[in-house]
Tab-separated table of C-alpha atoms and ligand atoms in Angstrom:
chain	number	residue	atom	x	y	z
A	1	MET	CA	-0.030	0.218	0.085
A	2	LYS	CA	2.826	2.420	1.062
A	3	LEU	CA	4.773	1.122	-1.910
A	4	GLN	CA	1.814	2.069	-3.977
A	5	SER	CA	1.299	5.545	-2.752
A	6	SER	CA	4.917	6.239	-3.047
A	7	ARG	CA	4.592	4.978	-6.831
A	8	ALA	CA	1.599	7.298	-6.884
A	9	ALA	CA	3.357	10.084	-5.711
A	10	ARG	CA	6.328	9.514	-7.905
A	11	LEU	CA	3.837	9.002	-10.856
A	12	SER	CA	2.184	12.435	-9.867
A	13	THR	CA	5.533	14.358	-9.641
A	14	ALA	CA	7.302	12.933	-12.712
A	15	VAL	CA	4.541	11.701	-15.051
A	16	LEU	CA	1.416	13.604	-14.340
A	17	PRO	CA	3.212	16.838	-15.600
A	18	LEU	CA	4.301	15.289	-18.832
A	19	LEU	CA	0.793	13.802	-19.128
A	20	LEU	CA	-0.742	17.217	-18.709
A	21	SER	CA	1.531	18.807	-20.985
A	22	ALA	CA	0.738	16.134	-23.534
A	23	CYS	CA	-2.810	16.737	-23.082
A	24	ALA	CA	-2.425	20.511	-23.316
A	25	GLY	CA	-0.558	20.015	-26.557
A	26	LEU	CA	-3.142	17.575	-27.646
A	27	HIS	CA	-5.812	20.209	-26.649
A	28	SER	CA	-4.242	22.920	-28.937
A	29	GLU	CA	-4.352	20.336	-31.801
A	30	ALA	CA	-7.828	19.239	-31.019
A	31	ALA	CA	-11.032	20.557	-32.782
A	32	GLU	CA	-12.152	23.901	-32.235
A	33	SER	CA	-15.805	24.876	-31.913
A	34	ILE	CA	-17.302	26.048	-35.168
A	35	PRO	CA	-17.885	28.192	-37.136
A	36	LEU	CA	-14.054	28.673	-37.287
A	37	VAL	CA	-11.922	31.354	-39.060
A	38	VAL	CA	-8.083	30.968	-39.752
A	39	SER	CA	-5.996	33.509	-41.702
A	40	THR	CA	-2.494	34.475	-42.203
A	41	TRP	CA	-0.607	37.234	-40.051
A	42	PRO	CA	-1.828	39.462	-37.191
A	43	PHE	CA	-3.793	41.776	-39.515
A	44	GLY	CA	-5.779	38.601	-40.402
A	45	LYS	CA	-7.356	39.009	-37.044
A	46	ILE	CA	-9.019	41.959	-38.361
A	47	ALA	CA	-10.715	39.845	-40.942
A	48	ASN	CA	-11.395	37.234	-38.834
A	49	ASP	CA	-13.330	39.076	-36.467
A	50	ILE	CA	-15.713	40.385	-39.256
A	51	ALA	CA	-16.041	36.854	-40.785
A	52	ILE	CA	-16.904	35.263	-37.441
A	53	ALA	CA	-19.515	37.949	-36.973
A	54	ASP	CA	-20.969	37.137	-40.268
A	55	LEU	CA	-20.809	33.595	-39.606
A	56	ILE	CA	-22.396	33.716	-36.257
A	57	GLU	CA	-25.212	36.011	-37.791
A	58	GLY	CA	-25.821	33.057	-39.990
A	59	ARG	CA	-24.923	34.939	-43.379
A	60	PRO	CA	-23.442	32.771	-46.013
A	61	ARG	CA	-19.848	31.778	-45.791
A	62	LEU	CA	-18.640	33.450	-48.884
A	63	ASP	CA	-20.013	36.750	-47.360
A	64	ALA	CA	-17.872	36.124	-44.510
A	65	VAL	CA	-14.788	35.469	-46.675
A	66	GLU	CA	-15.503	38.452	-48.710
A	67	ALA	CA	-16.129	40.658	-46.102
A	68	GLY	CA	-12.986	40.012	-43.985
A	69	ILE	CA	-11.032	40.021	-46.965
A	70	ARG	CA	-12.391	43.367	-48.198
A	71	GLU	CA	-11.435	45.145	-44.733
A	72	ILE	CA	-7.828	43.963	-45.343
A	73	GLU	CA	-7.994	45.524	-48.606
A	74	ARG	CA	-9.571	48.701	-47.442
A	75	GLN	CA	-6.703	49.180	-44.981
A	76	SER	CA	-4.200	47.665	-47.014
A	77	CYS	CA	-2.919	46.014	-44.304
A	78	ASP	CA	1.025	45.598	-43.879
A	79	GLY	CA	1.308	47.824	-47.314
A	80	SER	CA	0.938	44.483	-48.822
A	81	VAL	CA	-2.869	44.026	-49.716
A	82	GLY	CA	-5.004	46.117	-51.698
A	83	LEU	CA	-4.266	49.288	-53.853
A	84	GLY	CA	-2.240	50.841	-51.047
A	85	GLY	CA	-0.088	47.572	-51.262
A	86	ARG	CA	3.498	47.232	-52.579
A	87	PRO	CA	3.990	48.709	-56.141
A	88	ASN	CA	5.583	46.501	-58.818
A	89	ALA	CA	8.974	47.699	-60.722
A	90	ALA	CA	6.967	50.152	-62.698
A	91	GLY	CA	5.858	51.703	-59.760
A	92	TYR	CA	2.045	50.871	-59.524
A	93	ALA	CA	0.133	47.761	-57.804
A	94	GLN	CA	-1.177	44.666	-59.652
A	95	LEU	CA	-3.186	42.932	-57.575
A	96	ASP	CA	-3.987	39.333	-57.281
A	97	ALA	CA	-6.903	37.547	-55.331
A	98	CYS	CA	-9.083	34.368	-55.464
A	99	ILE	CA	-12.056	32.838	-53.664
A	100	MET	CA	-13.279	29.258	-53.251
A	101	ASP	CA	-16.404	27.381	-52.128
A	102	GLY	CA	-16.189	23.764	-50.927
A	103	PRO	CA	-19.619	22.761	-52.016
A	104	GLY	CA	-19.469	22.351	-55.772
A	105	ALA	CA	-15.870	23.464	-55.691
A	106	ARG	CA	-16.726	26.790	-57.383
A	107	ALA	CA	-14.051	29.092	-57.411
A	108	GLY	CA	-13.085	32.420	-58.979
A	109	SER	CA	-9.775	34.462	-59.462
A	110	VAL	CA	-8.279	37.697	-60.678
A	111	ALA	CA	-4.580	38.422	-61.355
A	112	ALA	CA	-2.669	41.372	-61.945
A	113	VAL	CA	-5.790	43.543	-62.016
A	114	GLU	CA	-5.138	47.201	-61.809
A	115	GLY	CA	-7.114	50.112	-59.845
A	116	ILE	CA	-9.765	47.902	-58.415
A	117	VAL	CA	-10.144	48.542	-54.705
A	118	HIS	CA	-11.610	45.106	-53.913
A	119	PRO	CA	-10.017	42.522	-56.068
A	120	ILE	CA	-11.679	39.571	-53.633
A	121	THR	CA	-15.183	41.039	-54.881
A	122	ALA	CA	-14.093	40.768	-58.528
A	123	ALA	CA	-12.745	37.243	-58.061
A	124	ARG	CA	-16.153	36.304	-56.476
A	125	ARG	CA	-18.245	37.951	-59.249
A	126	VAL	CA	-15.906	35.932	-61.800
A	127	MET	CA	-16.945	32.863	-59.682
A	128	GLU	CA	-20.858	33.840	-59.684
A	129	ASN	CA	-21.322	35.943	-62.841
A	130	THR	CA	-19.165	34.081	-65.633
A	131	LYS	CA	-18.281	30.594	-66.877
A	132	HIS	CA	-14.760	31.362	-66.154
A	133	VAL	CA	-12.567	30.955	-63.288
A	134	MET	CA	-9.664	33.396	-63.805
A	135	LEU	CA	-9.389	36.707	-65.458
A	136	THR	CA	-5.991	38.770	-65.734
A	137	GLY	CA	-4.973	42.176	-66.278
A	138	GLU	CA	-6.797	44.387	-68.553
A	139	GLY	CA	-9.691	42.183	-68.936
A	140	ALA	CA	-10.185	41.809	-65.163
A	141	ARG	CA	-10.286	45.114	-64.719
A	142	TRP	CA	-12.757	45.602	-67.660
A	143	PHE	CA	-14.768	43.010	-66.127
A	144	ALA	CA	-14.468	44.496	-62.517
A	145	LEU	CA	-15.486	47.849	-63.961
A	146	SER	CA	-18.551	46.175	-65.932
A	147	GLN	CA	-19.783	45.080	-62.674
A	148	GLY	CA	-19.800	48.620	-61.205
A	149	LEU	CA	-17.077	47.678	-58.705
A	150	GLU	CA	-15.235	50.376	-56.854
A	151	SER	CA	-12.292	51.531	-58.841
A	152	VAL	CA	-9.440	54.217	-59.524
A	153	PRO	CA	-10.084	56.106	-62.493
A	154	VAL	CA	-7.373	55.410	-65.436
A	155	GLU	CA	-5.993	59.066	-65.083
A	156	ASP	CA	-5.368	58.524	-61.555
A	157	LEU	CA	-3.655	55.260	-62.059
A	158	GLU	CA	-1.466	57.195	-64.795
A	159	ALA	CA	-0.800	59.976	-62.458
A	160	LYS	CA	0.315	57.379	-59.554
A	161	LYS	CA	2.785	56.043	-62.148
A	162	ARG	CA	4.115	59.414	-63.023
A	163	ALA	CA	4.517	60.281	-59.526
A	164	TRP	CA	6.309	57.082	-58.783
A	165	ARG	CA	8.668	57.563	-61.303
A	166	ASP	CA	9.086	61.374	-60.831
A	167	ASN	CA	9.764	61.356	-57.116
A	168	GLY	CA	12.299	58.831	-57.062
A	169	ASN	CA	10.275	56.328	-54.996
A	170	GLY	CA	11.796	53.479	-57.148
A	171	ALA	CA	14.632	52.621	-54.401
A	172	GLU	CA	14.734	48.935	-54.255
A	173	GLY	CA	14.141	49.108	-50.474
A	174	LYS	CA	10.792	50.548	-50.723
A	175	ARG	CA	9.651	47.890	-53.389
A	176	GLU	CA	10.661	44.814	-51.018
A	177	GLY	CA	8.550	42.688	-49.089
A	178	HIS	CA	5.155	40.968	-49.645
A	179	ASP	CA	2.279	39.485	-47.736
A	180	THR	CA	-1.091	38.030	-48.357
A	181	ILE	CA	-4.356	37.524	-46.472
A	182	ALA	CA	-5.514	34.088	-46.909
A	183	LEU	CA	-8.526	33.227	-44.878
A	184	LEU	CA	-10.117	30.113	-44.390
A	185	VAL	CA	-13.717	29.548	-42.691
A	186	LEU	CA	-15.413	26.220	-41.585
A	187	ASP	CA	-19.476	27.362	-41.075
A	188	GLY	CA	-21.773	26.290	-38.670
A	189	ASP	CA	-22.871	23.536	-41.114
A	190	ARG	CA	-19.366	22.374	-41.482
A	191	HIS	CA	-19.078	23.761	-45.456
A	192	VAL	CA	-15.620	24.916	-46.164
A	193	ALA	CA	-14.691	28.336	-48.004
A	194	GLY	CA	-11.674	30.476	-48.412
A	195	GLY	CA	-10.349	33.539	-50.209
A	196	CYS	CA	-6.996	35.352	-50.453
A	197	SER	CA	-5.749	38.566	-51.831
A	198	THR	CA	-2.427	40.438	-52.134
A	199	SER	CA	-0.370	43.071	-54.129
A	200	GLY	CA	1.962	40.241	-54.496
A	201	ALA	CA	6.044	40.397	-54.434
A	202	GLY	CA	7.154	44.264	-54.020
A	203	GLY	CA	9.317	45.299	-57.408
A	204	LYS	CA	7.805	42.276	-59.345
A	205	LEU	CA	7.984	42.648	-63.057
A	206	PRO	CA	4.513	43.991	-64.369
A	207	GLY	CA	2.407	41.151	-65.456
A	208	ARG	CA	3.991	38.836	-62.563
A	209	VAL	CA	1.292	36.646	-61.194
A	210	GLY	CA	2.036	34.969	-57.996
A	211	ASP	CA	0.683	31.799	-56.079
A	212	SER	CA	-2.476	33.705	-54.596
A	213	PRO	CA	-4.892	33.686	-57.183
A	214	ILE	CA	-3.820	30.434	-58.667
A	215	LEU	CA	-6.034	27.588	-57.282
A	216	GLY	CA	-4.147	24.932	-55.670
A	217	SER	CA	-1.131	27.182	-54.990
A	218	GLY	CA	-2.220	30.122	-52.973
A	219	LEU	CA	-5.583	28.628	-51.731
A	220	TYR	CA	-7.467	25.536	-52.169
A	221	VAL	CA	-10.689	24.285	-50.656
A	222	ASP	CA	-12.014	20.870	-50.729
A	223	GLU	CA	-15.253	20.225	-49.162
A	224	ALA	CA	-14.659	16.376	-48.270
A	225	VAL	CA	-11.453	17.474	-46.532
A	226	GLY	CA	-10.892	21.096	-45.507
A	227	ALA	CA	-8.709	24.213	-47.118
A	228	ALA	CA	-5.346	25.488	-47.149
A	229	GLY	CA	-3.899	28.872	-47.827
A	230	ALA	CA	-0.434	30.287	-48.289
A	231	THR	CA	1.613	33.338	-48.072
A	232	GLY	CA	5.199	33.995	-48.795
A	233	ARG	CA	7.443	34.026	-51.809
A	234	GLY	CA	4.830	32.982	-54.472
A	235	GLU	CA	7.298	31.242	-56.724
A	236	ASN	CA	8.132	28.761	-54.037
A	237	VAL	CA	4.566	27.722	-53.429
A	238	MET	CA	3.133	27.757	-57.256
A	239	ARG	CA	5.837	25.542	-58.353
A	240	HIS	CA	4.727	22.727	-56.025
A	241	CYS	CA	1.083	23.366	-56.114
A	242	GLY	CA	1.202	23.984	-52.091
A	243	THR	CA	-2.481	24.332	-50.818
A	244	PHE	CA	-3.386	21.244	-53.028
A	245	LEU	CA	-0.445	19.188	-51.602
A	246	ILE	CA	-1.583	20.038	-48.102
A	247	VAL	CA	-5.190	19.253	-48.661
A	248	GLU	CA	-4.127	15.823	-50.384
A	249	LEU	CA	-2.087	15.307	-47.015
A	250	MET	CA	-4.963	15.837	-44.855
A	251	ARG	CA	-7.077	13.584	-47.034
A	252	SER	CA	-4.699	10.984	-46.289
A	253	GLY	CA	-5.094	11.181	-42.780
A	254	LEU	CA	-2.601	14.251	-41.519
A	255	HIS	CA	-3.809	16.762	-39.061
A	256	PRO	CA	-3.814	20.222	-40.520
A	257	ARG	CA	-0.690	21.133	-38.972
A	258	ALA	CA	1.155	18.006	-39.720
A	259	ALA	CA	-0.017	18.423	-43.408
A	260	CYS	CA	1.567	21.949	-43.370
A	261	GLU	CA	4.682	21.034	-42.057
A	262	GLU	CA	4.862	17.770	-44.607
A	263	ALA	CA	4.287	20.001	-47.199
A	264	ILE	CA	7.218	22.299	-46.540
A	265	HIS	CA	9.610	19.120	-45.885
A	266	ARG	CA	8.487	17.752	-49.337
A	267	ILE	CA	9.016	21.116	-51.100
A	268	ALA	CA	12.444	21.751	-49.289
A	269	SER	CA	13.406	18.032	-50.242
A	270	LYS	CA	13.413	18.827	-54.078
A	271	ASP	CA	13.910	22.608	-54.156
A	272	PRO	CA	17.421	23.776	-54.640
A	273	LEU	CA	16.822	26.537	-51.960
A	274	GLY	CA	16.248	23.700	-49.319
A	275	TYR	CA	14.215	25.391	-46.544
A	276	ARG	CA	15.262	28.967	-47.355
A	277	LEU	CA	11.837	29.095	-49.218
A	278	ASP	CA	9.980	32.030	-47.259
A	279	ILE	CA	6.763	30.161	-47.459
A	280	CYS	CA	4.108	29.650	-44.601
A	281	PHE	CA	0.894	27.802	-44.873
A	282	ILE	CA	-2.280	27.713	-42.843
A	283	ALA	CA	-4.974	24.809	-43.021
A	284	ILE	CA	-8.319	23.809	-41.666
A	285	ASP	CA	-9.869	20.365	-41.898
A	286	LYS	CA	-13.757	19.560	-41.666
A	287	GLN	CA	-13.510	18.219	-37.809
A	288	GLY	CA	-12.549	21.955	-37.077
A	289	ARG	CA	-8.896	21.190	-36.616
A	290	PHE	CA	-6.475	23.747	-37.685
A	291	GLY	CA	-2.373	24.451	-38.204
A	292	ALA	CA	0.089	26.285	-39.636
A	293	ALA	CA	3.713	25.852	-40.666
A	294	ALA	CA	6.590	28.116	-42.082
A	295	SER	CA	10.020	27.153	-43.686
A	296	ASN	CA	12.182	29.405	-42.213
A	297	GLN	CA	10.620	32.282	-39.868
A	298	ARG	CA	8.372	32.470	-36.860
A	299	PHE	CA	4.901	32.889	-38.328
A	300	PRO	CA	2.027	34.444	-36.945
A	301	PHE	CA	-1.553	33.585	-37.640
A	302	ALA	CA	-4.968	34.436	-36.613
A	303	VAL	CA	-7.429	31.986	-35.138
A	304	THR	CA	-10.906	32.717	-34.154
A	305	THR	CA	-14.325	31.238	-33.054
A	306	ALA	CA	-17.413	32.536	-31.388
A	307	GLY	CA	-15.532	32.778	-28.246
A	308	ARG	CA	-12.199	33.535	-28.807
A	309	SER	CA	-9.900	35.423	-31.455
A	310	GLU	CA	-6.251	35.282	-31.152
A	311	ILE	CA	-2.737	35.478	-32.833
A	312	ARG	CA	-0.829	32.505	-32.659
A	313	TYR	CA	2.677	31.581	-33.812
A	314	VAL	CA	4.621	28.683	-35.241
A	315	GLU	CA	8.329	28.405	-35.191
A	316	PRO	CA	10.074	27.457	-38.383
A	317	VAL	CA	9.767	23.696	-39.056
A	318	ARG	CA	12.578	21.416	-37.838
A	319	GLN	CA	14.620	20.612	-40.736
A	320	ARG	CA	15.043	16.964	-41.731
B	401	LIG	N1	2.383	34.969	-51.978
B	401	LIG	C1	2.481	36.282	-52.460
B	401	LIG	C2	2.953	36.360	-53.961
B	401	LIG	O1	4.092	35.723	-54.002
B	401	LIG	C3	3.188	37.177	-51.383
B	401	LIG	C4	3.101	37.054	-50.241
B	401	LIG	O2	2.036	36.303	-49.452
B	401	LIG	O3	4.048	37.273	-49.042
B	401	LIG	O4	2.381	37.090	-54.375
């Protein structure tokens, strides 16, 4: 009896804390309550809070995705989304966005569009009002204008380009950097959807399209499995169909976090850059579990449910 109780004491001092921390770890990996919204970067929390309010009020998930991302575009958060985002090598912003719904695998996308205030709305209109999935450049702008979407007049765009050239803002440093709002939702009926929007890589060549508007690269949603979104150096995501890969890894049974990590390991294993990829992923699954991973930086992402909205961090993946 005495032996047992001293064993019990040893167990409680040595093993219980481990068990408890394991449980805490499991808890952080466990399913969240739904609806659930997960997005990239600390500014994603602004979008999440808008999206979750919509979902709680019973608005359609695509409205929630669009409304959240529109706010980031409006604020040009981080100087890397929307018209106030990073200009290209010629001094003006060309924007990329896409949206995808789980049911029916419907999707719409715009790439390298100029002077449109809300590319995410243009992407949704492509999905809902055309028989196409993706429009680019001038055609995307023409379509957005034909839909009555908010825009900057061509003259203002030209003036902006001139001002950029004239006042010497062309220094490389000002053009560098990039970020994306990628936002994933699981609604109260366990349907998934997502969207993303960015001004892309600062200083990019005019016409450059990144991963964000490309389905399976910057965003992928699969009603049977879940959804994944990307941010970072688009070239290192789009050569590997990053978010499609993550969704497939989840389909094979991996937890969203493990799927994001595995995708980075796979890409690093075949890419000459190794882990110096500058890419980050987020993912959610149909059970309401979520996760994120980053190749070579500490990555903050935003997680929001009805009761809680917070910024979480993942450390860079441990290199294999
Ligand atoms: N993925 C975006 C692009 O390459 C930028 C970013 O998310 O940092 O266009």
